[in-house]
Amino acid sequence: MLSRRTLLILGASAVALGGLGYARWPRLNAYNEEVARQREALANAPELAELVRYACLAANGHNTQPWMFRVDSQQIDILPDLTRGTEVVDPDHHHIFVSLGCAAENLVLTAAAHGRPADVEIMPGAETEIHVALARGGTQSSQLYDAIPLRQSTRSVYDGQALSLDDMRALEIAAQEDGVEVLFFTDAEQREAILDFVVAGNSQQIRDPAFVAELREWLRFSPNEAMTTRDGLFSACSGNPVLPNPLGGFMFDRFFTEEAENDKYRDHIRSSAGIAVFIGDRADPEHWIRVGRSFERFALQATALGIRTAHVNQPVEVESIRLEFANWLGQPDARPDLVIRFGHAPALPMSIRRPVEDVMVAGV
Ligand SMILES: Cc1cc2nc3c(=O)[nH]c(=O)nc-3n(C[C@H](O)[C@H](O)[C@H](O)COP(=O)(O)O)c2cc1C
């Protein structure tokens, strides 16, 4: 067993190594250029594939990008890609459908900004899909659309300051969606109570080797690895050191501990201005998609106001804790869907996406 002191020294060395190395990494420039290219502004009359590029910038669980797009001149369909599921953390594909809802929202905002007002229909079935019908009309630009290339999940310590009432109201309005309720918690006592659920969920997840193995599979420790797969969770995007893959894996195995992660979440939640909890009226793919649309608008509005957001979903990912959490929310029959902290902090590096060609299926 390594002593705590040895672990701390090793940890500090890793941070130093990662920090020192960050600017010198082979392919880091290529990574940054690729990420910037994926987020470039769209031309005035973009090809439909370009709308898909912006749809793919949406939030999505573990950055697996669990979607496919079927493009026709009048319609773009969004289909789940169940091969990109995370079966341990998301056994019923809840996160996949929330992610599809996030992508649908980006698509609707982008199409509207380019003279293609869109109508969304959720087609139920074993593999529920989303049909986005594109009409022709005037351009409806919006601050939410402008925020699409700038939105990110910011997994860092925030500045601890409260939001203004105007900003809180803007977030509440942006998140409004039929079939979805959003509860806001800003006072310290409520945040501590939610933190207890996060810590309890996190502890259970980290004690589960299958959860840790699945997470590790989606971690990308170096720009090389992130550029090769163009998916997953690149260390730099979570404020973690960038390391060669074998060393990254070694450090993860040593330092990804229940205690360290719980401490991190304490700092994260205590430094946030508040927490928003998203709850669909029903626990089915249609409502999970609605939750995704509501959350994506919330996150885009936050971005437009210079407010950061990050997921702390442990209370809804572990079933036994989810039931207790629903009770605490005063909604024992509901399935709470997302737990999101928000506040002010500097930006972190942006995450990468797969090429648009890779997420296209043959025409309708
Ligand atoms: C349904 C869903 C669940 C997520 N769960 C978590 C989570 O538990 N912890 C976390 O740090 N990020 C979570 N995320 C954020 C994703 O990891 C993130 O969106 C993805 O890596 C892409 O990065 P970006 O949001 O910066 O574009 C979740 C996102 C979605 C849509």
CSV table of C-alpha atoms in Angstrom, one decimal, residues 109-356:
chain,number,residue,atom,x,y,z
A,109,LEU,CA,-32.0,26.5,-33.0
A,110,THR,CA,-29.5,26.2,-35.8
A,111,ALA,CA,-32.1,25.5,-38.5
A,112,ALA,CA,-34.3,28.5,-37.3
A,113,ALA,CA,-31.3,30.8,-37.4
A,114,HIS,CA,-30.8,29.9,-41.1
A,115,GLY,CA,-34.3,30.3,-42.3
A,116,ARG,CA,-35.5,26.7,-41.7
A,117,PRO,CA,-38.0,26.9,-38.9
A,118,ALA,CA,-38.3,23.3,-37.5
A,119,ASP,CA,-41.0,21.2,-36.1
A,120,VAL,CA,-40.1,18.3,-33.8
A,121,GLU,CA,-41.9,15.0,-33.6
A,122,ILE,CA,-40.9,12.3,-31.3
A,123,MET,CA,-41.7,8.9,-32.9
A,124,PRO,CA,-42.2,6.3,-30.1
A,125,GLY,CA,-41.2,2.7,-30.5
A,126,ALA,CA,-38.5,0.2,-29.4
A,127,GLU,CA,-35.9,2.6,-30.8
A,128,THR,CA,-37.7,6.0,-30.4
A,129,GLU,CA,-36.4,8.5,-32.9
A,130,ILE,CA,-36.8,12.2,-33.5
A,131,HIS,CA,-38.1,13.7,-36.7
A,132,VAL,CA,-37.2,17.3,-37.3
A,133,ALA,CA,-39.2,18.7,-40.2
A,134,LEU,CA,-37.7,21.8,-41.9
A,135,ALA,CA,-39.9,24.5,-43.3
A,136,ARG,CA,-38.8,27.7,-45.1
A,137,GLY,CA,-39.1,31.0,-43.3
A,138,GLY,CA,-37.3,34.1,-42.1
A,139,THR,CA,-34.1,33.7,-40.1
A,140,GLN,CA,-34.5,33.7,-36.3
A,141,SER,CA,-31.2,34.3,-34.8
A,142,SER,CA,-31.0,34.0,-31.0
A,143,GLN,CA,-28.4,34.3,-28.2
A,144,LEU,CA,-29.0,30.6,-27.6
A,145,TYR,CA,-28.0,29.8,-31.2
A,146,ASP,CA,-24.9,32.0,-30.8
A,147,ALA,CA,-23.9,30.1,-27.6
A,148,ILE,CA,-23.9,26.6,-29.3
A,149,PRO,CA,-20.1,26.6,-30.1
A,150,LEU,CA,-19.2,28.1,-26.8
A,151,ARG,CA,-21.2,25.8,-24.4
A,152,GLN,CA,-19.2,23.3,-22.5
A,153,SER,CA,-19.5,21.2,-19.3
A,154,THR,CA,-17.2,23.0,-16.9
A,155,ARG,CA,-16.0,20.5,-14.3
A,156,SER,CA,-14.0,22.9,-12.1
A,157,VAL,CA,-14.3,24.8,-8.8
A,158,TYR,CA,-16.6,27.9,-9.4
A,159,ASP,CA,-16.2,31.3,-7.7
A,160,GLY,CA,-18.9,30.8,-5.0
A,161,GLN,CA,-20.9,33.9,-6.0
A,162,ALA,CA,-24.7,33.9,-6.2
A,163,LEU,CA,-26.4,34.7,-9.5
A,164,SER,CA,-28.5,37.8,-10.0
A,165,LEU,CA,-32.3,37.4,-9.9
A,166,ASP,CA,-32.4,38.4,-13.6
A,167,ASP,CA,-30.0,35.7,-14.5
A,168,MET,CA,-31.9,33.1,-12.4
A,169,ARG,CA,-35.1,34.1,-14.1
A,170,ALA,CA,-33.5,33.9,-17.6
A,171,LEU,CA,-32.3,30.3,-16.8
A,172,GLU,CA,-35.8,29.3,-15.6
A,173,ILE,CA,-37.5,30.7,-18.8
A,174,ALA,CA,-34.9,29.0,-21.1
A,175,ALA,CA,-35.6,25.6,-19.5
A,176,GLN,CA,-39.4,25.7,-19.9
A,177,GLU,CA,-40.6,22.7,-21.8
A,178,ASP,CA,-43.9,20.8,-21.8
A,179,GLY,CA,-43.7,17.7,-19.7
A,180,VAL,CA,-40.6,18.8,-17.8
A,181,GLU,CA,-40.3,20.5,-14.4
A,182,VAL,CA,-37.1,22.2,-13.3
A,183,LEU,CA,-36.4,22.8,-9.6
A,184,PHE,CA,-33.8,25.3,-8.5
A,185,PHE,CA,-31.8,25.1,-5.2
A,186,THR,CA,-29.7,28.0,-4.2
A,187,ASP,CA,-29.5,28.1,-0.4
A,188,ALA,CA,-26.5,26.5,1.3
A,189,GLU,CA,-28.6,24.0,3.3
A,190,GLN,CA,-30.3,22.7,0.2
A,191,ARG,CA,-27.0,22.4,-1.6
A,192,GLU,CA,-25.5,20.5,1.3
A,193,ALA,CA,-28.5,18.1,1.3
A,194,ILE,CA,-28.0,17.5,-2.5
A,195,LEU,CA,-24.2,17.1,-1.9
A,196,ASP,CA,-25.0,14.2,0.5
A,197,PHE,CA,-26.9,12.4,-2.3
A,198,VAL,CA,-24.0,13.1,-4.8
A,199,VAL,CA,-21.4,11.7,-2.3
A,200,ALA,CA,-23.6,8.7,-1.5
A,201,GLY,CA,-24.1,8.0,-5.3
A,202,ASN,CA,-20.4,8.6,-6.1
A,203,SER,CA,-19.3,6.2,-3.3
A,204,GLN,CA,-21.5,3.5,-4.7
A,205,GLN,CA,-20.3,4.0,-8.2
A,206,ILE,CA,-16.6,4.0,-7.3
A,207,ARG,CA,-17.0,0.8,-5.3
A,208,ASP,CA,-18.4,-0.9,-8.4
A,209,PRO,CA,-15.5,-2.2,-10.5
A,210,ALA,CA,-17.8,-2.3,-13.6
A,211,PHE,CA,-18.6,1.4,-13.3
A,212,VAL,CA,-14.9,2.3,-13.0
A,213,ALA,CA,-14.0,0.1,-15.9
A,214,GLU,CA,-16.6,1.6,-18.1
A,215,LEU,CA,-15.6,5.2,-17.2
A,216,ARG,CA,-11.9,4.3,-17.8
A,217,GLU,CA,-12.8,3.1,-21.3
A,218,TRP,CA,-14.1,6.5,-22.2
A,219,LEU,CA,-11.3,8.5,-20.7
A,220,ARG,CA,-8.7,10.0,-23.1
A,221,PHE,CA,-5.5,11.0,-21.3
A,222,SER,CA,-3.6,12.5,-24.3
A,223,PRO,CA,-4.5,14.7,-27.3
A,224,ASN,CA,-3.3,11.8,-29.5
A,225,GLU,CA,-5.9,9.5,-28.1
A,226,ALA,CA,-8.6,12.1,-28.2
A,227,MET,CA,-7.7,12.9,-31.8
A,228,THR,CA,-7.8,9.2,-32.7
A,229,THR,CA,-11.2,8.3,-31.3
A,230,ARG,CA,-12.7,11.8,-31.5
A,231,ASP,CA,-15.0,10.9,-28.6
A,232,GLY,CA,-14.8,10.3,-24.8
A,233,LEU,CA,-13.6,12.5,-22.0
A,234,PHE,CA,-10.3,14.2,-22.7
A,235,SER,CA,-8.5,15.0,-19.4
A,236,ALA,CA,-7.8,18.6,-20.2
A,237,CYS,CA,-11.6,19.2,-20.6
A,238,SER,CA,-12.1,18.2,-17.0
A,239,GLY,CA,-9.1,20.3,-15.8
A,240,ASN,CA,-7.0,17.2,-15.3
A,241,PRO,CA,-3.3,16.7,-16.3
A,242,VAL,CA,-2.6,15.5,-19.9
A,243,LEU,CA,-0.4,12.4,-19.8
A,244,PRO,CA,0.8,9.7,-22.1
A,245,ASN,CA,-1.8,7.0,-22.2
A,246,PRO,CA,0.0,4.3,-20.2
A,247,LEU,CA,0.9,6.9,-17.5
A,248,GLY,CA,-2.6,8.3,-17.5
A,249,GLY,CA,-4.1,4.9,-17.0
A,250,PHE,CA,-1.6,4.2,-14.2
A,251,MET,CA,-2.3,7.5,-12.4
A,252,PHE,CA,-6.1,6.9,-12.8
A,253,ASP,CA,-5.8,3.5,-11.2
A,254,ARG,CA,-3.9,5.1,-8.3
A,255,PHE,CA,-5.7,8.3,-7.7
A,256,PHE,CA,-9.3,7.8,-8.8
A,257,THR,CA,-10.5,7.0,-5.3
A,258,GLU,CA,-13.8,7.4,-3.4
A,259,GLU,CA,-12.2,9.8,-1.0
A,260,ALA,CA,-10.6,12.0,-3.6
A,261,GLU,CA,-13.6,12.1,-5.8
A,262,ASN,CA,-16.0,12.9,-2.9
A,263,ASP,CA,-13.7,15.8,-1.8
A,264,LYS,CA,-13.7,17.1,-5.4
A,265,TYR,CA,-17.5,17.1,-5.5
A,266,ARG,CA,-17.7,18.8,-2.1
A,267,ASP,CA,-15.5,21.6,-3.6
A,268,HIS,CA,-17.5,21.7,-6.8
A,269,ILE,CA,-20.9,21.9,-5.2
A,270,ARG,CA,-19.9,24.3,-2.3
A,271,SER,CA,-18.4,26.7,-4.9
A,272,SER,CA,-21.5,26.7,-7.2
A,273,ALA,CA,-24.2,29.3,-7.1
A,274,GLY,CA,-26.9,26.7,-7.2
A,275,ILE,CA,-28.2,23.4,-8.5
A,276,ALA,CA,-31.0,22.7,-11.0
A,277,VAL,CA,-32.9,19.4,-11.0
A,278,PHE,CA,-34.7,18.3,-14.1
A,279,ILE,CA,-37.7,16.0,-13.8
A,280,GLY,CA,-39.8,14.6,-16.7
A,281,ASP,CA,-43.5,14.0,-16.1
A,282,ARG,CA,-43.0,10.4,-17.1
A,283,ALA,CA,-40.0,8.0,-17.2
A,284,ASP,CA,-40.0,7.2,-20.9
A,285,PRO,CA,-37.8,8.0,-23.9
A,286,GLU,CA,-40.2,10.8,-25.1
A,287,HIS,CA,-39.8,12.6,-21.8
A,288,TRP,CA,-36.1,11.9,-21.6
A,289,ILE,CA,-35.8,13.7,-25.0
A,290,ARG,CA,-37.9,16.6,-23.6
A,291,VAL,CA,-35.6,16.8,-20.6
A,292,GLY,CA,-32.6,16.9,-23.0
A,293,ARG,CA,-34.2,19.8,-24.9
A,294,SER,CA,-34.9,21.7,-21.7
A,295,PHE,CA,-31.4,21.1,-20.3
A,296,GLU,CA,-29.7,22.1,-23.6
A,297,ARG,CA,-31.6,25.4,-23.7
A,298,PHE,CA,-30.8,26.0,-20.0
A,299,ALA,CA,-27.1,25.4,-20.7
A,300,LEU,CA,-27.0,27.6,-23.7
A,301,GLN,CA,-28.8,30.4,-21.9
A,302,ALA,CA,-26.3,30.0,-19.1
A,303,THR,CA,-23.4,30.2,-21.6
A,304,ALA,CA,-24.9,33.3,-23.2
A,305,LEU,CA,-24.9,35.0,-19.7
A,306,GLY,CA,-21.3,33.8,-18.9
A,307,ILE,CA,-22.6,31.2,-16.5
A,308,ARG,CA,-21.0,27.7,-16.4
A,309,THR,CA,-22.8,24.4,-15.9
A,310,ALA,CA,-21.8,20.8,-15.0
A,311,HIS,CA,-23.5,17.6,-14.3
A,312,VAL,CA,-23.5,16.0,-10.9
A,313,ASN,CA,-25.8,13.2,-11.8
A,314,GLN,CA,-24.8,10.6,-9.2
A,315,PRO,CA,-28.2,11.0,-7.3
A,316,VAL,CA,-30.1,9.9,-10.4
A,317,GLU,CA,-27.7,7.3,-11.7
A,318,VAL,CA,-27.8,4.9,-8.7
A,319,GLU,CA,-31.3,3.5,-8.5
A,320,SER,CA,-31.5,3.1,-4.7
A,321,ILE,CA,-30.3,6.7,-4.2
A,322,ARG,CA,-32.6,8.0,-6.9
A,323,LEU,CA,-35.6,6.7,-4.9
A,324,GLU,CA,-34.4,8.5,-1.8
A,325,PHE,CA,-33.6,11.6,-3.8
A,326,ALA,CA,-37.1,11.6,-5.3
A,327,ASN,CA,-38.5,11.4,-1.7
A,328,TRP,CA,-36.4,14.3,-0.6
A,329,LEU,CA,-37.6,16.3,-3.6
A,330,GLY,CA,-41.2,15.6,-2.3
A,331,GLN,CA,-41.9,13.6,-5.5
A,332,PRO,CA,-41.7,9.9,-4.5
A,333,ASP,CA,-43.3,8.7,-7.7
A,334,ALA,CA,-41.1,10.8,-10.1
A,335,ARG,CA,-37.9,9.8,-11.7
A,336,PRO,CA,-35.5,12.8,-11.4
A,337,ASP,CA,-33.5,13.0,-14.6
A,338,LEU,CA,-30.6,15.4,-14.3
A,339,VAL,CA,-28.7,17.3,-11.5
A,340,ILE,CA,-26.9,20.3,-12.8
A,341,ARG,CA,-24.7,22.8,-10.8
A,342,PHE,CA,-24.2,26.3,-12.1
A,343,GLY,CA,-22.1,29.4,-11.3
A,344,HIS,CA,-19.1,31.4,-12.6
A,345,ALA,CA,-15.7,30.1,-13.6
A,346,PRO,CA,-13.2,30.4,-16.4
A,347,ALA,CA,-13.6,28.2,-19.4
A,348,LEU,CA,-11.8,24.8,-19.8
A,349,PRO,CA,-10.6,23.4,-23.1
A,350,MET,CA,-13.5,22.3,-25.4
A,351,SER,CA,-14.3,18.6,-26.1
A,352,ILE,CA,-14.0,17.0,-29.5
A,353,ARG,CA,-16.6,15.4,-31.8
A,354,ARG,CA,-16.6,12.7,-34.5
A,355,PRO,CA,-16.6,13.9,-38.1
A,356,VAL,CA,-20.2,14.6,-39.4
